[in-house]
XYZ file of C-alpha atoms in Angstrom:
438
model
C -0.080 -0.002 0.123
C 0.974 3.874 -0.168
C 1.265 6.574 2.530
C -1.840 8.744 2.265
C -1.281 12.534 2.162
C -2.581 14.324 5.185
C -3.771 17.501 3.061
C -5.239 15.968 0.002
C -6.393 19.251 -1.349
C -4.634 19.117 -4.796
C -7.390 17.232 -6.641
C -7.982 15.602 -9.995
C -11.504 15.368 -11.073
C -12.815 12.143 -12.650
C -16.128 12.263 -14.389
C -17.504 8.942 -15.405
C -20.594 9.198 -17.816
C -22.457 6.711 -19.984
C -23.635 6.771 -23.574
C -26.394 9.316 -24.173
C -26.285 10.988 -20.886
C -27.808 14.360 -21.507
C -26.790 16.388 -18.447
C -22.899 15.445 -18.364
C -22.126 19.208 -18.748
C -24.239 20.421 -16.032
C -23.182 17.430 -13.856
C -19.504 18.254 -14.407
C -20.141 21.876 -13.472
C -22.026 20.555 -10.345
C -19.200 18.349 -9.243
C -16.621 20.900 -9.651
C -18.664 23.292 -7.314
C -18.842 20.458 -4.853
C -14.997 20.020 -4.936
C -14.440 23.791 -4.537
C -16.832 23.948 -1.658
C -14.882 21.402 0.082
C -11.640 23.467 -0.293
C -10.089 21.287 -3.097
C -7.773 22.885 -5.699
C -8.804 21.586 -9.051
C -5.689 20.581 -11.062
C -7.493 19.030 -14.052
C -10.617 16.818 -15.230
C -10.715 13.784 -17.054
C -13.895 12.281 -18.365
C -14.422 8.429 -18.266
C -17.155 6.705 -20.474
C -18.660 3.860 -18.458
C -21.408 1.847 -20.357
C -20.649 -1.404 -18.151
C -19.050 -0.760 -14.867
C -15.812 -2.534 -14.209
C -16.114 -4.615 -10.920
C -12.468 -3.868 -10.187
C -12.211 0.013 -10.574
C -15.770 0.918 -11.916
C -13.834 2.627 -14.742
C -11.992 0.738 -17.267
C -8.300 -0.545 -16.696
C -6.840 1.671 -19.637
C -8.645 4.713 -17.985
C -7.401 3.862 -14.700
C -3.772 3.943 -16.124
C -4.451 7.355 -17.844
C -5.706 8.747 -14.482
C -2.613 7.572 -12.876
C -0.346 9.214 -15.399
C -2.305 12.493 -15.200
C -2.160 12.567 -11.265
C 1.701 12.065 -11.324
C 2.032 14.629 -14.133
C -0.159 17.355 -12.421
C 1.177 16.507 -8.818
C -2.236 15.528 -7.492
C -2.708 14.203 -4.070
C -6.355 13.292 -4.369
C -8.586 11.956 -7.015
C -12.252 12.913 -6.776
C -14.746 10.380 -8.617
C -18.262 11.689 -9.566
C -19.931 8.515 -8.837
C -20.644 6.227 -5.690
C -17.762 3.644 -5.463
C -18.222 0.306 -3.763
C -15.369 -0.111 -0.987
C -13.564 -2.513 -3.150
C -13.488 -0.246 -6.115
C -12.400 2.484 -4.044
C -9.649 0.571 -2.398
C -8.484 -0.759 -5.724
C -8.209 2.616 -7.405
C -6.176 4.097 -4.390
C -3.740 1.026 -4.795
C -3.496 1.548 -8.535
C -3.105 5.254 -8.522
C -1.143 5.678 -5.269
C -3.126 8.586 -4.243
C -6.202 9.105 -2.033
C -9.504 8.498 -3.876
C -12.831 9.849 -2.621
C -16.141 9.109 -4.238
C -19.158 11.505 -4.545
C -20.616 10.284 -1.300
C -17.380 10.779 0.582
C -17.009 14.435 -0.860
C -20.606 15.532 0.087
C -19.760 13.989 3.603
C -16.726 16.210 3.936
C -18.667 19.314 2.987
C -21.302 18.590 5.481
C -18.582 17.887 8.114
C -17.192 21.547 7.441
C -20.640 23.233 7.418
C -22.387 21.743 10.445
C -22.562 24.067 13.323
C -25.231 23.029 15.905
C -24.613 20.086 18.295
C -27.268 18.031 16.337
C -25.900 18.650 12.923
C -22.345 17.700 14.061
C -23.830 14.473 15.592
C -25.703 13.780 12.356
C -22.723 14.249 10.093
C -20.439 12.164 12.365
C -22.814 9.419 12.523
C -23.087 9.339 8.522
C -19.371 9.594 8.332
C -18.926 6.440 10.468
C -21.577 4.467 8.655
C -19.670 5.337 5.522
C -16.449 4.469 6.995
C -17.616 1.182 8.335
C -17.667 -0.388 4.826
C -14.057 0.909 3.939
C -12.043 -0.337 6.839
C -9.005 -2.148 5.314
C -6.656 -4.407 7.021
C -3.552 -2.154 6.925
C -1.629 -3.903 9.926
C -1.915 -6.767 12.326
C 0.408 -5.578 15.101
C -2.166 -6.681 17.446
C -1.812 -10.298 16.475
C 0.590 -10.712 19.490
C -2.407 -10.041 21.976
C -3.443 -13.530 23.161
C -5.604 -14.802 25.682
C -4.636 -15.828 29.136
C -5.459 -19.379 28.938
C -3.130 -22.262 28.830
C -0.849 -22.170 25.816
C -2.397 -18.847 24.728
C -4.612 -20.487 22.384
C -5.184 -18.484 19.105
C -4.326 -14.902 18.066
C -5.877 -11.910 19.789
C -7.909 -9.385 17.751
C -6.236 -7.625 14.742
C -6.110 -3.825 14.437
C -8.887 -4.049 11.941
C -11.035 -5.880 14.461
C -10.371 -3.321 17.049
C -11.340 -0.569 14.749
C -14.484 -2.168 13.969
C -15.481 -2.658 17.352
C -14.663 0.820 18.502
C -16.458 2.228 15.440
C -19.513 0.246 16.270
C -19.397 1.607 19.717
C -19.143 5.057 18.581
C -21.924 4.576 16.344
C -24.142 3.103 19.135
C -23.353 6.285 21.495
C -24.067 8.784 18.618
C -27.381 7.144 17.880
C -28.386 7.403 21.553
C -27.182 11.049 21.739
C -29.046 11.800 18.648
C -32.333 10.255 19.940
C -32.175 12.653 22.928
C -31.661 15.628 20.835
C -34.341 14.719 18.271
C -36.776 13.969 21.218
C -36.176 17.622 22.158
C -36.871 18.715 18.638
C -40.229 16.611 18.693
C -41.219 18.281 21.784
C -40.723 21.666 20.318
C -42.502 20.852 17.193
C -45.418 19.600 19.307
C -45.412 22.813 21.077
C -45.691 24.679 17.851
C -48.471 22.219 16.651
C -50.350 23.263 19.961
C -50.226 26.783 19.120
C -51.718 25.992 15.674
C -49.536 28.319 14.095
C -49.023 27.387 10.387
C -45.687 25.789 9.431
C -43.942 26.591 6.311
C -40.631 25.029 5.126
C -38.190 26.265 2.560
C -36.811 23.248 0.188
C -35.125 23.325 -3.069
C -32.027 22.302 -4.786
C -28.781 23.571 -3.135
C -27.678 27.054 -3.807
C -31.178 27.958 -5.068
C -31.234 30.906 -2.675
C -33.451 29.541 0.260
C -31.237 31.003 3.005
C -31.209 34.452 1.362
C -34.969 34.382 1.030
C -35.345 33.083 4.583
C -33.400 35.999 5.811
C -35.435 38.464 3.689
C -38.794 37.026 5.085
C -37.959 36.771 8.657
C -35.118 39.391 9.034
C -32.775 36.520 10.294
C -29.163 36.161 9.957
C -28.794 32.589 8.668
C -25.477 32.214 6.727
C -25.981 32.574 3.145
C -23.415 32.182 0.348
C -22.684 31.171 -3.117
C -21.754 27.797 -1.926
C -23.419 24.309 -2.077
C -24.737 23.234 1.134
C -24.214 26.704 2.753
C -27.005 25.679 5.250
C -27.119 22.372 7.036
C -28.801 23.046 10.369
C -32.479 23.582 10.647
C -33.348 27.237 11.634
C -36.934 28.110 12.549
C -38.100 31.690 12.845
C -41.633 33.506 13.212
C -42.945 34.993 9.974
C -45.037 38.053 10.372
C -46.726 40.338 7.893
C -49.209 37.724 6.332
C -52.841 38.477 6.056
C -53.496 35.117 7.717
C -51.611 36.043 10.780
C -48.227 34.860 11.951
C -46.704 31.651 10.688
C -43.468 29.656 11.323
C -40.668 29.386 8.684
C -37.940 26.793 8.550
C -34.947 26.822 6.450
C -33.710 23.214 5.590
C -30.552 21.671 3.824
C -30.429 21.851 0.180
C -30.976 18.785 -1.967
C -28.677 17.475 -4.745
C -28.751 14.636 -6.895
C -27.390 11.332 -5.556
C -27.443 12.552 -2.044
C -25.919 9.797 0.049
C -28.495 7.696 1.653
C -26.744 7.740 5.047
C -27.118 11.545 5.186
C -30.935 11.252 4.269
C -31.275 8.774 7.046
C -29.015 10.794 9.549
C -30.543 14.184 8.925
C -33.799 13.597 10.299
C -33.734 16.595 12.356
C -33.433 19.016 9.403
C -35.662 17.045 7.018
C -38.396 16.623 9.640
C -38.940 20.421 9.450
C -40.099 19.714 5.805
C -42.009 16.404 6.656
C -43.889 18.275 9.365
C -44.713 21.367 7.403
C -48.300 22.592 6.357
C -46.957 24.147 3.317
C -43.638 23.732 1.292
C -42.072 26.788 -0.502
C -40.174 25.042 -3.397
C -37.458 27.415 -4.445
C -35.827 27.267 -7.667
C -33.335 29.229 -9.630
C -35.299 31.227 -12.372
C -31.964 31.982 -14.279
C -31.113 28.069 -14.476
C -32.346 26.513 -17.893
C -32.497 23.053 -16.118
C -34.635 24.280 -13.159
C -37.629 21.839 -13.950
C -35.090 18.760 -14.052
C -33.443 19.980 -10.786
C -36.943 20.329 -9.276
C -37.694 16.767 -10.063
C -34.528 15.741 -8.093
C -36.113 17.655 -5.047
C -39.430 16.055 -5.609
C -37.702 12.593 -5.417
C -35.996 13.612 -2.214
C -39.263 14.555 -0.805
C -40.634 11.337 -1.654
C -37.982 9.738 0.108
C -38.626 11.350 3.397
C -42.408 10.987 3.141
C -43.209 14.533 2.100
C -44.168 14.212 -1.365
C -47.686 14.729 -0.773
C -47.424 17.989 1.012
C -48.854 21.059 -0.804
C -46.162 23.278 -2.607
C -45.870 26.837 -3.629
C -43.034 27.134 -6.251
C -40.813 30.088 -5.753
C -38.805 31.173 -8.806
C -35.879 32.968 -7.291
C -33.190 35.149 -8.804
C -35.439 36.804 -11.562
C -33.074 39.868 -11.553
C -30.434 37.463 -13.208
C -32.915 36.123 -15.613
C -34.405 39.520 -16.774
C -37.938 38.729 -15.594
C -40.531 40.737 -13.737
C -42.139 39.646 -10.481
C -45.610 38.144 -10.678
C -47.885 35.403 -9.332
C -49.149 32.323 -11.309
C -52.389 31.015 -10.355
C -54.354 27.914 -11.183
C -57.815 27.536 -12.760
C -59.439 28.084 -9.231
C -57.346 31.285 -8.879
C -54.966 29.585 -6.245
C -51.390 30.934 -6.211
C -49.137 28.230 -7.807
C -45.892 30.006 -8.493
C -44.420 33.351 -7.359
C -41.504 34.960 -9.330
C -39.137 37.043 -7.266
C -35.574 38.016 -6.416
C -34.668 37.382 -2.850
C -31.454 39.590 -3.383
C -33.065 42.809 -4.610
C -36.356 42.218 -2.588
C -38.415 42.437 -5.844
C -41.643 40.218 -5.551
C -41.343 39.411 -1.843
C -44.584 41.225 -1.150
C -46.139 38.926 -3.818
C -44.807 35.934 -1.870
C -46.431 37.169 1.501
C -49.767 37.806 -0.303
C -49.734 34.255 -1.955
C -48.727 32.808 1.656
C -51.623 34.594 3.362
C -54.262 33.206 0.710
C -52.994 29.661 1.065
C -52.534 29.499 4.743
C -55.698 31.609 5.547
C -58.030 29.962 3.159
C -58.641 26.852 5.484
C -58.320 29.007 8.752
C -61.334 29.446 11.029
C -61.415 33.129 12.803
C -64.610 33.465 14.583
C -66.455 33.894 17.933
C -67.965 30.996 19.739
C -70.356 31.019 22.711
C -70.021 27.921 24.879
C -72.394 27.239 27.931
C -70.931 25.754 31.158
C -72.384 22.453 30.295
C -69.729 22.365 27.256
C -66.708 22.161 29.641
C -65.286 19.179 27.810
C -65.396 20.931 24.282
C -63.902 23.757 25.945
C -60.996 21.751 27.353
C -60.503 20.018 23.918
C -60.352 23.469 22.001
C -57.967 24.851 24.502
C -55.749 21.616 24.513
C -55.680 21.957 20.578
C -54.434 25.681 20.891
C -57.721 26.917 19.030
C -58.609 29.642 21.679
C -56.858 33.034 21.045
C -58.982 34.715 23.792
C -61.779 34.129 26.177
C -64.104 35.668 28.542
C -66.118 34.093 31.178
C -69.610 35.115 32.533
C -72.628 33.641 34.240
C -73.778 32.033 30.847
C -70.436 30.479 30.004
C -67.578 31.185 27.797
C -67.052 33.737 25.146
C -64.202 32.440 22.886
C -62.244 33.860 20.157
C -61.243 31.071 17.743
C -58.321 31.057 15.611
C -57.046 27.880 14.074
C -56.947 25.805 11.045
C -60.109 24.045 10.186
C -58.247 20.735 10.048
C -57.421 21.174 13.900
C -60.981 22.008 14.793
C -62.865 19.466 12.766
C -61.745 16.396 14.506
C -62.951 17.807 17.815
C -66.414 16.847 16.749
C -66.629 13.447 18.528
C -68.394 14.664 21.656
C -72.036 15.050 22.559
C -74.788 16.015 19.673
C -74.955 19.531 21.185
C -71.087 20.116 21.095
C -71.083 18.686 17.476
C -73.863 21.138 16.473
C -71.798 23.858 17.940
C -68.821 23.130 15.859
C -70.874 22.637 12.701
C -72.122 26.402 13.337
C -68.642 27.358 13.960
C -67.218 25.650 10.740
C -70.312 26.627 8.604
C -70.744 22.891 7.761
C -74.194 21.673 6.772
C -75.640 18.897 9.115
C -75.692 16.303 6.244
C -72.195 17.027 5.316
C -69.141 15.413 7.274
C -66.505 17.539 8.750
C -63.581 16.339 6.702
């Protein structure tokens, strides 16, 4: 084997592609951006056509020789491969090239490790890295073979270094999983508190670098880190959103999506992705100046399907209209409901239109009314209060005078009481007697 360089920032990019792959140019640009985001100094790029993957290197043996020569000529100490390699393929390539090899998943994991700021985010990244590393432990030495048992004759060799590494890694994964469960339990409790307050929940989703964090800062006057980098935001950030016709809402900024997002990251980043899964409305942000925005939107939709958020209502937000030379506007469907808002988060053009659209979508199914309850309806009063549907109340000798402010979907399930209570809720919701609540 060879001695790995500790720095590993002088990189040669290898771009495998198959016959007829239409987005090879865009994919190459994105992978170069990933490499730059990780801090790599790109020395050169080599493409490799792969119609049938080579089980030894993934790429062909002739192309592997060409990459080895290019790496030596350029002085590269790192080869980045734009594909998911098996542990055996990665190990064989490292041995053949005599430089460190990192595949697409490893590169994204490295970027996430640099970007994570919160305690939860760091735990999630480390857990994903360890799961990725678990399949790539290679026997590099056996100096612990001398460790033997204390029985008569010292039967059998002791554990090797590889076995020790695997055991320590498994213990670390177990410990991190327990820590994450505690942190995620706290987040669940926080989300439940927001649910009890019945404040509408909105989550920003989209392809990485579409401008989600910039839009988040404009809407909430927040200070989330925003930069022209892939995966600039990892940790979930939640802020109050004011200025809507339907009243206040909660806005969450989430991690950007990218094609072939490593499965370990999708599984580990439950804290961030849960903000999208538990939202009432998703703001799907796209780059209006990108010619391939619709194809990238399909990548986002596929990740949403993977985290069980594919059925949630969406409002498309076409950002960066200043770069595309477009005017701000709202597109509507046949029923007049907003479907797409065109704006520029950088200049502020069209942000008022987005707030208008949010007010329409979030306020359409919200009940804001007065409700008079007699003292005999104490059970219904308790259920309304537990659901967070009561914005204000007064008590007199006749009962309660309540100010109701809550989504219809929160109030309608409370109709399972007496016939008198059900009738009160029907009057509140304006539901005919013969029509079901939901």
